[in-house]
Short mmCIF file of C-alpha atoms in Angstrom, two decimals:
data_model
loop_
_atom_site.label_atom_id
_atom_site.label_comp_id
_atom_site.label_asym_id
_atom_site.label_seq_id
_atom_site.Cartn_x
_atom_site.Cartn_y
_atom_site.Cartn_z
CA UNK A 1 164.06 125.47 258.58
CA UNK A 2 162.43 122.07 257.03
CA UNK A 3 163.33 118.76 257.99
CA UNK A 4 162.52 115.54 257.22
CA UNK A 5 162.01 112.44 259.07
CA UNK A 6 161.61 109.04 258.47
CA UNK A 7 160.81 105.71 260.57
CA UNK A 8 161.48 103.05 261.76
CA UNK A 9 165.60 103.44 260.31
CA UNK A 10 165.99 99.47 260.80
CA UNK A 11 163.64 96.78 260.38
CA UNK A 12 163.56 92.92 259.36
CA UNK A 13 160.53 91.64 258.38
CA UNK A 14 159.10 87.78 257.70
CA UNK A 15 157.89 86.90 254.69
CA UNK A 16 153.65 87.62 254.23
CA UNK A 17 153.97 90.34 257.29
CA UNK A 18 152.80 93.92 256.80
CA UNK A 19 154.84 96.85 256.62
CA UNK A 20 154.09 100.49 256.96
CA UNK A 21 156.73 103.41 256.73
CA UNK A 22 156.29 106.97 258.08
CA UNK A 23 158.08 109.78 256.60
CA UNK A 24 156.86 113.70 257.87
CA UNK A 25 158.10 116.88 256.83
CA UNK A 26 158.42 120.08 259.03
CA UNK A 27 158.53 123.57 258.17
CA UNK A 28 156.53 123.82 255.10
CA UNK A 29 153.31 123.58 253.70
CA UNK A 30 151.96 121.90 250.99
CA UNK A 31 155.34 119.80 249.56
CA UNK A 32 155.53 117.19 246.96
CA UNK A 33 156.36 114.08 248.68
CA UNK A 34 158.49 110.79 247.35
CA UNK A 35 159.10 106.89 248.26
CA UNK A 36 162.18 105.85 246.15
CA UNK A 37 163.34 102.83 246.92
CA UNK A 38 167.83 101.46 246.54
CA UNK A 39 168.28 97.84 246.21
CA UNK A 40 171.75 97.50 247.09
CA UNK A 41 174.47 99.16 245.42
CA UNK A 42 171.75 100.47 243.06
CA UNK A 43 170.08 103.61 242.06
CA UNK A 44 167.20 105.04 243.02
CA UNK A 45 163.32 103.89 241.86
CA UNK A 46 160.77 106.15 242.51
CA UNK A 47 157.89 104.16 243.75
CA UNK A 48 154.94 106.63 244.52
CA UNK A 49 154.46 110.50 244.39
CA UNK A 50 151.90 113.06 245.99
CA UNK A 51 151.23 116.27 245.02
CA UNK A 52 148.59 117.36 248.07
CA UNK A 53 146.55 115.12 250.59
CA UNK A 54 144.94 112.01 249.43
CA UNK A 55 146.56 112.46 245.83
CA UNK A 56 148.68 109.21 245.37
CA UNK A 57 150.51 108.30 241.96
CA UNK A 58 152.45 105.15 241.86
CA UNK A 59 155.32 104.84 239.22
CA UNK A 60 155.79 100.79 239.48
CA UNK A 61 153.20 98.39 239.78
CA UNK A 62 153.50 96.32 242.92
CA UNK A 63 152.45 95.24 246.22
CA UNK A 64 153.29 98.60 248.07
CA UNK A 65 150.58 101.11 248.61
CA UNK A 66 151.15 104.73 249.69
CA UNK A 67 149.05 107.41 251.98
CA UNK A 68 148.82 110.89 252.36
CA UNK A 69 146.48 111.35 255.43
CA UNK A 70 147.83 114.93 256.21
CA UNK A 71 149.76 117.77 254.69
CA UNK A 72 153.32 116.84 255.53
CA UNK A 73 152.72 112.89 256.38
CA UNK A 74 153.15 110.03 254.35
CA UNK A 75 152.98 106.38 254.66
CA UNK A 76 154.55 103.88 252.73
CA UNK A 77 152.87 100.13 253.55
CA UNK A 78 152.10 96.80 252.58
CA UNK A 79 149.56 94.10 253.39
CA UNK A 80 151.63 91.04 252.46
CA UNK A 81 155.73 91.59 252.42
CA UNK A 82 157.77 89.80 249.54
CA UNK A 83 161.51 88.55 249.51
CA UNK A 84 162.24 91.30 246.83
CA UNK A 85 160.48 94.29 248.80
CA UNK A 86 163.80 93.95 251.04
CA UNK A 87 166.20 97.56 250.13
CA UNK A 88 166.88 100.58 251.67
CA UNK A 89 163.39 103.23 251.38
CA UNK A 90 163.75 106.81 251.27
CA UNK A 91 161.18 109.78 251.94
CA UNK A 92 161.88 112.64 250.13
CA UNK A 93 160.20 116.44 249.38
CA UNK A 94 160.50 119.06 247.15
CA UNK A 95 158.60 122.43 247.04
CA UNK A 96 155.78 122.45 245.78
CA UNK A 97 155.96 123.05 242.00
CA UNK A 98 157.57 120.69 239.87
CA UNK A 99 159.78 122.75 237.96
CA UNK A 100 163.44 122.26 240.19
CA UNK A 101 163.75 118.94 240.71
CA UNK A 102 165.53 119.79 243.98
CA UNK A 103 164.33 116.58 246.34
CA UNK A 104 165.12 116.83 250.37
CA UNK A 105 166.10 113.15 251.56
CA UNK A 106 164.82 111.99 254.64
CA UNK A 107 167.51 109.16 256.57
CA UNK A 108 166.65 106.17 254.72
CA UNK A 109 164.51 103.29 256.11
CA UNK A 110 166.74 99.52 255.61
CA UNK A 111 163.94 96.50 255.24
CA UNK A 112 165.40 93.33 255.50
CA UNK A 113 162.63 90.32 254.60
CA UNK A 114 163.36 87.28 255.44
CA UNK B 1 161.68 104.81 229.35
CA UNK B 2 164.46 107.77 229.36
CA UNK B 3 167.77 106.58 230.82
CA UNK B 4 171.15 107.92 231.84
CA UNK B 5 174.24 106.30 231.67
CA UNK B 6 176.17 107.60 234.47
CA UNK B 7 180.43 106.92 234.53
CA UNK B 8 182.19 105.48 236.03
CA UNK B 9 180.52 102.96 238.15
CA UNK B 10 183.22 103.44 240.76
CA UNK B 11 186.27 104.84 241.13
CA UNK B 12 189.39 104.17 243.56
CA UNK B 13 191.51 107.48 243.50
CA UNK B 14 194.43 108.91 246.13
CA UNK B 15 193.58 111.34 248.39
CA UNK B 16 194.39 114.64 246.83
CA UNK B 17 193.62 113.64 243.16
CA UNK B 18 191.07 115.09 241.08
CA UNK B 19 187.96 113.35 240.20
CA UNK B 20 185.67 113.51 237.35
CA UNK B 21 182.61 111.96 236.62
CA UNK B 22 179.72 112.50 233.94
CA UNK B 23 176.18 111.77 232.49
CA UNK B 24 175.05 111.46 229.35
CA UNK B 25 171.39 110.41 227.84
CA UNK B 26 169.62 110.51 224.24
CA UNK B 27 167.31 112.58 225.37
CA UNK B 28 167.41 116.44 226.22
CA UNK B 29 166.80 117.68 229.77
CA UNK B 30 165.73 120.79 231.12
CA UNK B 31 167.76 121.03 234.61
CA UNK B 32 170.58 118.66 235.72
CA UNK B 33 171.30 117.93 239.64
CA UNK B 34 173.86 116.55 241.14
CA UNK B 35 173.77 114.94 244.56
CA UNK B 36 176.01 112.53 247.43
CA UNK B 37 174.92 110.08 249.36
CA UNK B 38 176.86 108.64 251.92
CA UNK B 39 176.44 105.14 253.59
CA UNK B 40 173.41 105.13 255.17
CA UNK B 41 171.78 108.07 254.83
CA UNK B 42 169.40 109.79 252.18
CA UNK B 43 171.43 111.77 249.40
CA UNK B 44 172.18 115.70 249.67
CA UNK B 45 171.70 118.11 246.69
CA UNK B 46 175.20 119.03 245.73
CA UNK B 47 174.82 121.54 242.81
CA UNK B 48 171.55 121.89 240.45
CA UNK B 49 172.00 123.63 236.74
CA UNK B 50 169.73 125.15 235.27
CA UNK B 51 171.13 126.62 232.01
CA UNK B 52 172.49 124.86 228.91
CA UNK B 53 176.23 125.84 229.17
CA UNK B 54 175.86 126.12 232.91
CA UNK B 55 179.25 126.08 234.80
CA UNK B 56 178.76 126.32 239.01
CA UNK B 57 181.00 125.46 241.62
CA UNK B 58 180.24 124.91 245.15
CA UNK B 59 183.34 124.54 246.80
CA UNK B 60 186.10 122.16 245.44
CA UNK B 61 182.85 120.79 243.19
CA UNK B 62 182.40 121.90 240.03
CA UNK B 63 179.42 121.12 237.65
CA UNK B 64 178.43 121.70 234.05
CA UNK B 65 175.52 121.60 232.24
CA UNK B 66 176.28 120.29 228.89
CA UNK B 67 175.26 122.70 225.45
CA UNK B 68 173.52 120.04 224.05
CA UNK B 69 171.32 119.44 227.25
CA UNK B 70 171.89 115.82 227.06
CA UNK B 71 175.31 115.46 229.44
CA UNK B 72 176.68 116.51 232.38
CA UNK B 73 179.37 116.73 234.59
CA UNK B 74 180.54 116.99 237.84
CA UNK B 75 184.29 117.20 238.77
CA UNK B 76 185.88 117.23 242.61
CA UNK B 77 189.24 118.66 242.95
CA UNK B 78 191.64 117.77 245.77
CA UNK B 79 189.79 114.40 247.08
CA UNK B 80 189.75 114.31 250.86
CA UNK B 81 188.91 111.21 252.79
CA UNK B 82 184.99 112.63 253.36
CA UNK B 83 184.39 112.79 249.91
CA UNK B 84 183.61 109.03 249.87
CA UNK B 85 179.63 108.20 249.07
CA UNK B 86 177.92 107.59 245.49
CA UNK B 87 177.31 109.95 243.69
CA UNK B 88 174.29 110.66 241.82
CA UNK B 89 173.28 112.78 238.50
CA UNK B 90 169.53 112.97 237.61
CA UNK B 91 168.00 114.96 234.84
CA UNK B 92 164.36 116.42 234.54
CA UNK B 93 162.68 116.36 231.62
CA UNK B 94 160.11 118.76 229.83
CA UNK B 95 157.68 116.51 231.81
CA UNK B 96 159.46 117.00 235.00
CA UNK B 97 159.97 114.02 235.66
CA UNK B 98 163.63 112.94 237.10
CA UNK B 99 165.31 111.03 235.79
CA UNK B 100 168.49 109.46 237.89
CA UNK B 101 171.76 107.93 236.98
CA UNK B 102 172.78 104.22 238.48
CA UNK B 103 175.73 106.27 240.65
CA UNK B 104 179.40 106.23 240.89
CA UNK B 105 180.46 105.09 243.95
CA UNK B 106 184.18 106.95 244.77
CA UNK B 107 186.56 105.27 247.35
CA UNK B 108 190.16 106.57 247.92
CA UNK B 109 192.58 104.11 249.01
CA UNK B 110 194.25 104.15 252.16
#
């Protein structure tokens, strides 16, 4: 069966620090991967996309980034972390054509900047 | 951009009470999803339509996809304590891209 995984679950972060997410997938080949990020009692924002390895798309301009070094891995990060990047970050995948809309949530990632 | 106005924001309802909640959006959409997340955690894919008209249930959940392709519903009968969480609606377009409502958050009182 797939699962996904994402990490750290908890982190607080200064201010002008770097950040970098991991989220990785098991059991399938070749998904469409997701960063969405929740402020707080919010819905979701879909921040980047991938559709296969080193193919990035970013929905909202900003000073996030996003990898795909493997299949099943990506990487959200940051070189320089703002008071507003602070919410709750979620990994997700779907199969890999478009058609469903049926995302797989990973557990959620909670940045606190301070 | 596309939006959809997802209602009610929240709900407070007694255990045991039937709960209904819905989406609607000016736009038309192709599939319509419906999905729970609870504190903490990433949301969980409750019931996806496919079908203008659509009626699915999965369990004491119950789901419609609206005729006109631009509203849906999602209804839970006989609230227990676990069904607390937001819920979510999102619809995908012709584009597929999804599209996702703001939530409704359901608490049942004590």
């Amino acid at each position: 069966s797939q699962t996904i995984h994402q990490w750290p679950a908890t982190l607080v972060q200064p201010v002008g620090s770097p950040l970098s997410l991991e989220c990785t997938v098991e059991g399938t080949s070749n998904p469409n991967l997701y960063w969405y990020r929740q402020a707080a009692g919010r819905g979701l924002q879909l921040l980047f996309y991938s559709v296969g390895i080193g193919q990035i798309s970013s929905e909202v301009p900003q000073n996030l980034s996003a990898s795909r070094p493997q299949d099943r891995q990506f990487i959200l990060s940051s070189k320089k972390l703002l008071l507003s990047d602070s919410g709750f970050y979620l990994c997700a995948w779907s199969m890999g054509t478009w058609g469903t809309g049926e995302l797989f949530f990973g557990e959620g990632s909670r940045l606190t900047v301070l | 951009g596309q939006q959809l106005n997802q209602s009610p924001q929240s709900m407070f309802i007694q255990e045991g009470e039937d709960v209904s909640m819905n989406c609607t959006s000016s736009s038309i959409f192709n599939t319509w999803l419906w999905y729970k997340q609870e504190p903490g955690e990433g949301p969980v894919l409750l019931i996806a339509l496919y079908k203008a008209g659509e009626l699915t249930s999965n369990g004491r959940l119950t789901a419609q996809f609206g005729i006109t392709r631009k509203d849906s519903f999602l209804n839970i009968s006989a609230s227990i304590p676990s069904d607390v969480g937001i819920y979510f609606c999102a619809g995908m377009d012709s584009n597929y891209q999804l599209i996702w409502g703001a939530g409704t958050k359901l608490i049942i009182k004590p």
